[in-house]
PDB file of C-alpha atoms in Angstrom:
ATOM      1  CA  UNK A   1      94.930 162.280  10.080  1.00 55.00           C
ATOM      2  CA  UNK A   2      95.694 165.016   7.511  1.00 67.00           C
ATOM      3  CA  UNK A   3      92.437 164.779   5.447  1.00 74.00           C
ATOM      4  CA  UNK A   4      88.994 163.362   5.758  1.00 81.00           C
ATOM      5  CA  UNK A   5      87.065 160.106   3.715  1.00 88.00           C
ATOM      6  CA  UNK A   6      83.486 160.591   3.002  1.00 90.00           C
ATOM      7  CA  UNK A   7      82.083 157.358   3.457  1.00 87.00           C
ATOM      8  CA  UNK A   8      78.888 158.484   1.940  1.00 92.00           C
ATOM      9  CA  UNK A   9      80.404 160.104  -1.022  1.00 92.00           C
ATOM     10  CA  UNK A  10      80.313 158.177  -4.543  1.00 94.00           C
ATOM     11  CA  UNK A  11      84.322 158.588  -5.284  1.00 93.00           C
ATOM     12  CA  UNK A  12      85.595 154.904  -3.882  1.00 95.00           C
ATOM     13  CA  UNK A  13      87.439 155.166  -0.594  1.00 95.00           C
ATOM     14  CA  UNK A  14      90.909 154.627  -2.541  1.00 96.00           C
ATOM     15  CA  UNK A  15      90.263 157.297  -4.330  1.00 95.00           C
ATOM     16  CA  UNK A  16      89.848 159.855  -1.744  1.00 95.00           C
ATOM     17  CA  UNK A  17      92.992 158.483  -0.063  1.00 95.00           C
ATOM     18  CA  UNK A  18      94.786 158.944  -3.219  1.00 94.00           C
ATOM     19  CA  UNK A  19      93.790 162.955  -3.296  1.00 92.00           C
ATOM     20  CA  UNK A  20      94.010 163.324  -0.060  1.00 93.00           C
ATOM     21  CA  UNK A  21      97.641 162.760  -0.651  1.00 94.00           C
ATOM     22  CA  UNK A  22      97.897 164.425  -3.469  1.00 93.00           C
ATOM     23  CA  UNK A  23      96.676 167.758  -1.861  1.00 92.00           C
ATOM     24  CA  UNK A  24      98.948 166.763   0.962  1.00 92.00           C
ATOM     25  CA  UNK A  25     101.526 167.471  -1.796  1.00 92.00           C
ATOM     26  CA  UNK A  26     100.488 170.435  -3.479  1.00 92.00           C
ATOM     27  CA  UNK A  27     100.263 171.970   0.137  1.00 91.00           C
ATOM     28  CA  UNK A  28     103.746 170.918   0.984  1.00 91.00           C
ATOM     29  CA  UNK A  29     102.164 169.300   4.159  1.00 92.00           C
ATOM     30  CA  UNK A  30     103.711 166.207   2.391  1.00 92.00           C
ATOM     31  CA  UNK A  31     107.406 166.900   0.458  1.00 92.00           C
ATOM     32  CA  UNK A  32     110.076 164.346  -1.320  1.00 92.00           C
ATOM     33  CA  UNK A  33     111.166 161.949   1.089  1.00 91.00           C
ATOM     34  CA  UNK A  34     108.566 161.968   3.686  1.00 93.00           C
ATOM     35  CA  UNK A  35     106.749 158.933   4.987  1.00 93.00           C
ATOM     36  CA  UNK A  36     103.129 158.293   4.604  1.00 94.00           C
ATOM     37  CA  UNK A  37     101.452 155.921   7.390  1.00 93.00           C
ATOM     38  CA  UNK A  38     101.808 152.487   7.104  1.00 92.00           C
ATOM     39  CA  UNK A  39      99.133 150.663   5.349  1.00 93.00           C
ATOM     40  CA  UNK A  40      97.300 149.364   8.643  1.00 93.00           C
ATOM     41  CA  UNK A  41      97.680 152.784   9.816  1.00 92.00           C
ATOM     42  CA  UNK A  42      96.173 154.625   7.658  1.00 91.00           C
ATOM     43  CA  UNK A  43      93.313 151.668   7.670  1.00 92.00           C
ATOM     44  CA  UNK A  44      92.792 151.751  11.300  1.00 91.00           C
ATOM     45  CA  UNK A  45      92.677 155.673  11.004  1.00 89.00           C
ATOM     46  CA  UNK A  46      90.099 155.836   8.387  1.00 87.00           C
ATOM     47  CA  UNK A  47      88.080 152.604   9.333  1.00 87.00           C
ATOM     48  CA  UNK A  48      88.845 150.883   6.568  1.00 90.00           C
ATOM     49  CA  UNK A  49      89.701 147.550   5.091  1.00 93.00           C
ATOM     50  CA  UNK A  50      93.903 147.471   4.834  1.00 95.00           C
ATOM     51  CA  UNK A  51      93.139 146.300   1.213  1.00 97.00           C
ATOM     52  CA  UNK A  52      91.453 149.544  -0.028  1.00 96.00           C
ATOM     53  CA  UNK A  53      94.467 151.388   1.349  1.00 95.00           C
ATOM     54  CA  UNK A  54      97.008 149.265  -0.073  1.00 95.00           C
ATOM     55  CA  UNK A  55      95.214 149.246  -3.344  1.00 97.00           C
ATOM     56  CA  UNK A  56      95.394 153.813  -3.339  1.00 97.00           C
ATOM     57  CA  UNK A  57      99.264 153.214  -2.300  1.00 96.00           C
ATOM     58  CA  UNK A  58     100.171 150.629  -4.927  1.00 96.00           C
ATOM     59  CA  UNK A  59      98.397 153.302  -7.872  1.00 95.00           C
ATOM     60  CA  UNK A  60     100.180 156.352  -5.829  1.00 95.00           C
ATOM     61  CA  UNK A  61     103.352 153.952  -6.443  1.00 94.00           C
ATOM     62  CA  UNK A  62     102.441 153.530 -10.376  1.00 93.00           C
ATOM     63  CA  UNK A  63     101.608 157.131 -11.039  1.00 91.00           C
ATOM     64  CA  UNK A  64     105.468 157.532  -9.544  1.00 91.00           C
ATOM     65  CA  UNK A  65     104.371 159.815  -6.494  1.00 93.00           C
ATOM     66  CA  UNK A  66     105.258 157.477  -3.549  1.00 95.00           C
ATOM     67  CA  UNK A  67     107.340 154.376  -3.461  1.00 95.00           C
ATOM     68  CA  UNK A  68     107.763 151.565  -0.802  1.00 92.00           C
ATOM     69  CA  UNK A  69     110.835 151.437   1.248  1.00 85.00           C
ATOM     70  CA  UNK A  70     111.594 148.230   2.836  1.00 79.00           C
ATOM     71  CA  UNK A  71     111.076 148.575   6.517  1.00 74.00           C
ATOM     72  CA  UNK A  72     110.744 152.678   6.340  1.00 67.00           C
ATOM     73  CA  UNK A  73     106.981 152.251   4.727  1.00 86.00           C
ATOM     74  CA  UNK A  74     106.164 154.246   1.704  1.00 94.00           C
ATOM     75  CA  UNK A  75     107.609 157.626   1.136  1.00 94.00           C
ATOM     76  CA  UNK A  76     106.461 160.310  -1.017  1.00 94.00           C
ATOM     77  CA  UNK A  77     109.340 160.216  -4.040  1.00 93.00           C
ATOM     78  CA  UNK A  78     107.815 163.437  -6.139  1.00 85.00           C
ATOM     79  CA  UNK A  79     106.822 167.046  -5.457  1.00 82.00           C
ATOM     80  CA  UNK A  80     104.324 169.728  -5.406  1.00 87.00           C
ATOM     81  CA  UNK A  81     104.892 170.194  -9.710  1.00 88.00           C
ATOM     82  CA  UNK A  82     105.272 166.723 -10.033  1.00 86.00           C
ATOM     83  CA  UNK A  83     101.813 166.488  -8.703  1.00 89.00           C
ATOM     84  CA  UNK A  84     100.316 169.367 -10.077  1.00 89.00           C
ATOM     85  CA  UNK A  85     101.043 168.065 -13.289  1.00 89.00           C
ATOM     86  CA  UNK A  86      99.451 164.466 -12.731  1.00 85.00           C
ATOM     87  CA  UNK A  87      97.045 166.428 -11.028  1.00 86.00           C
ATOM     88  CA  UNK A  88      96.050 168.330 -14.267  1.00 88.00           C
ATOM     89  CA  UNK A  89      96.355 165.073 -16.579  1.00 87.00           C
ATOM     90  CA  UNK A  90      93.292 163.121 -14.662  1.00 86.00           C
ATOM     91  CA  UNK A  91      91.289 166.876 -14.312  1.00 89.00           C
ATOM     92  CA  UNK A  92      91.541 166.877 -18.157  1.00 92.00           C
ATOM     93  CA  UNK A  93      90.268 162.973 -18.589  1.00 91.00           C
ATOM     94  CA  UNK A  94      87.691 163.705 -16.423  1.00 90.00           C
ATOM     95  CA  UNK A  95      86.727 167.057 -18.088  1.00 93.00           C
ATOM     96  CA  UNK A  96      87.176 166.217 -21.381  1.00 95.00           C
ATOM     97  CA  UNK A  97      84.106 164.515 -22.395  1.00 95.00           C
ATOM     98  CA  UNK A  98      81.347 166.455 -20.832  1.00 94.00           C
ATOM     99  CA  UNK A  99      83.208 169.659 -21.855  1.00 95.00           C
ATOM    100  CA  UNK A 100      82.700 168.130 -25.716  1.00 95.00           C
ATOM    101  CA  UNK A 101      79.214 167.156 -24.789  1.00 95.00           C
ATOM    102  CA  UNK A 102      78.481 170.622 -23.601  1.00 94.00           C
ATOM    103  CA  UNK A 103      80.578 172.155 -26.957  1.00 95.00           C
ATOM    104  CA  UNK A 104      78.448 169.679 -28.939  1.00 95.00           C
ATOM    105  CA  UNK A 105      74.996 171.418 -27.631  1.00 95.00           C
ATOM    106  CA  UNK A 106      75.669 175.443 -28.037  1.00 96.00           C
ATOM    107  CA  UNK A 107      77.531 175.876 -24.594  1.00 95.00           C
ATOM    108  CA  UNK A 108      79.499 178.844 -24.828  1.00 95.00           C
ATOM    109  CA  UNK A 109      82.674 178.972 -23.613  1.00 95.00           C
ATOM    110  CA  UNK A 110      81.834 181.885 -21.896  1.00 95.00           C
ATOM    111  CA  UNK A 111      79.069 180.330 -20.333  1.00 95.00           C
ATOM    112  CA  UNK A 112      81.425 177.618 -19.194  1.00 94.00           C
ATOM    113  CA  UNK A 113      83.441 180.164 -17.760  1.00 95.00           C
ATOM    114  CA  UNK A 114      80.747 181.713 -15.828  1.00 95.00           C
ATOM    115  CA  UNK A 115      79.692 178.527 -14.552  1.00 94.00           C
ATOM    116  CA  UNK A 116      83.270 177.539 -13.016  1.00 93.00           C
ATOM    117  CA  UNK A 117      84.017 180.892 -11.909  1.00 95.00           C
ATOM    118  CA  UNK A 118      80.780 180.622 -10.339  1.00 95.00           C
ATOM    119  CA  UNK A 119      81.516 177.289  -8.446  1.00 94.00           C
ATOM    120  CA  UNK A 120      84.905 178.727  -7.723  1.00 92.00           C
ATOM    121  CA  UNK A 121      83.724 181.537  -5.520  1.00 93.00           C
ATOM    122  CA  UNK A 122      81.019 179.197  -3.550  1.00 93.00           C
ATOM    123  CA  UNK A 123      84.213 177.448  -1.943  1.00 87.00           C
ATOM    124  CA  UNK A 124      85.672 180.327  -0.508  1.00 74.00           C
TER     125      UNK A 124
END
């Protein structure tokens, strides 16, 4: 399997399947026209319920970054900026609100900026 699922980790399972493609993607582990594993698959890899895997395929399909082939699975149909970009939509949905919240109390930007650089440099 190309990336892990946290069973113990408070992002839902279909979720993490969904990133871990995506990062697939940005790594170019993954490119345009490659297949992913079929839904039992990638369920019987992972431990998990087929449903919770079909469910991260069919919003991979929505968001346009994989589509199903009949009887060659589903294959990845964008790349690495294609990604990104979707990538960098959700990051701002999900930042947006505590950032304003933050804003709202006297965080500095600058403090912001220490705090993510800060972060940053613990993952290396």
């Amino acid at each position: 399997m190309w990336f892990d699922i946290d069973i113990r980790s408070p992002l839902p399972i279909y979720d993490q399947i969904k990133r871990g493609v995506k990062e697939e993607i940005l790594k170019e582990r993954l490119k345009e026209g490659d297949p992913l594993p079929s839904i039992r698959e990638m369920a019987s890899q992972i431990r998990v319920n087929p449903n919770t895997v079909a469910r991260a395929y069919r919003e991979l399909e929505m968001e346009g970054l994989i589509m199903a082939r009949q009887g060659l699975r589903y294959i990845v149909v964008s790349d690495k900026d294609q990604v990104r970009d979707s990538v960098f939509e959700s990051l701002f949905t999900e930042l947006r609100e505590p950032i304003l919240r933050l804003k709202k109390s006297g965080i500095s930007l600058e403090r912001l900026l220490e705090v993510i650089e800060k972060i940053w440099k613990e993952m290396n």
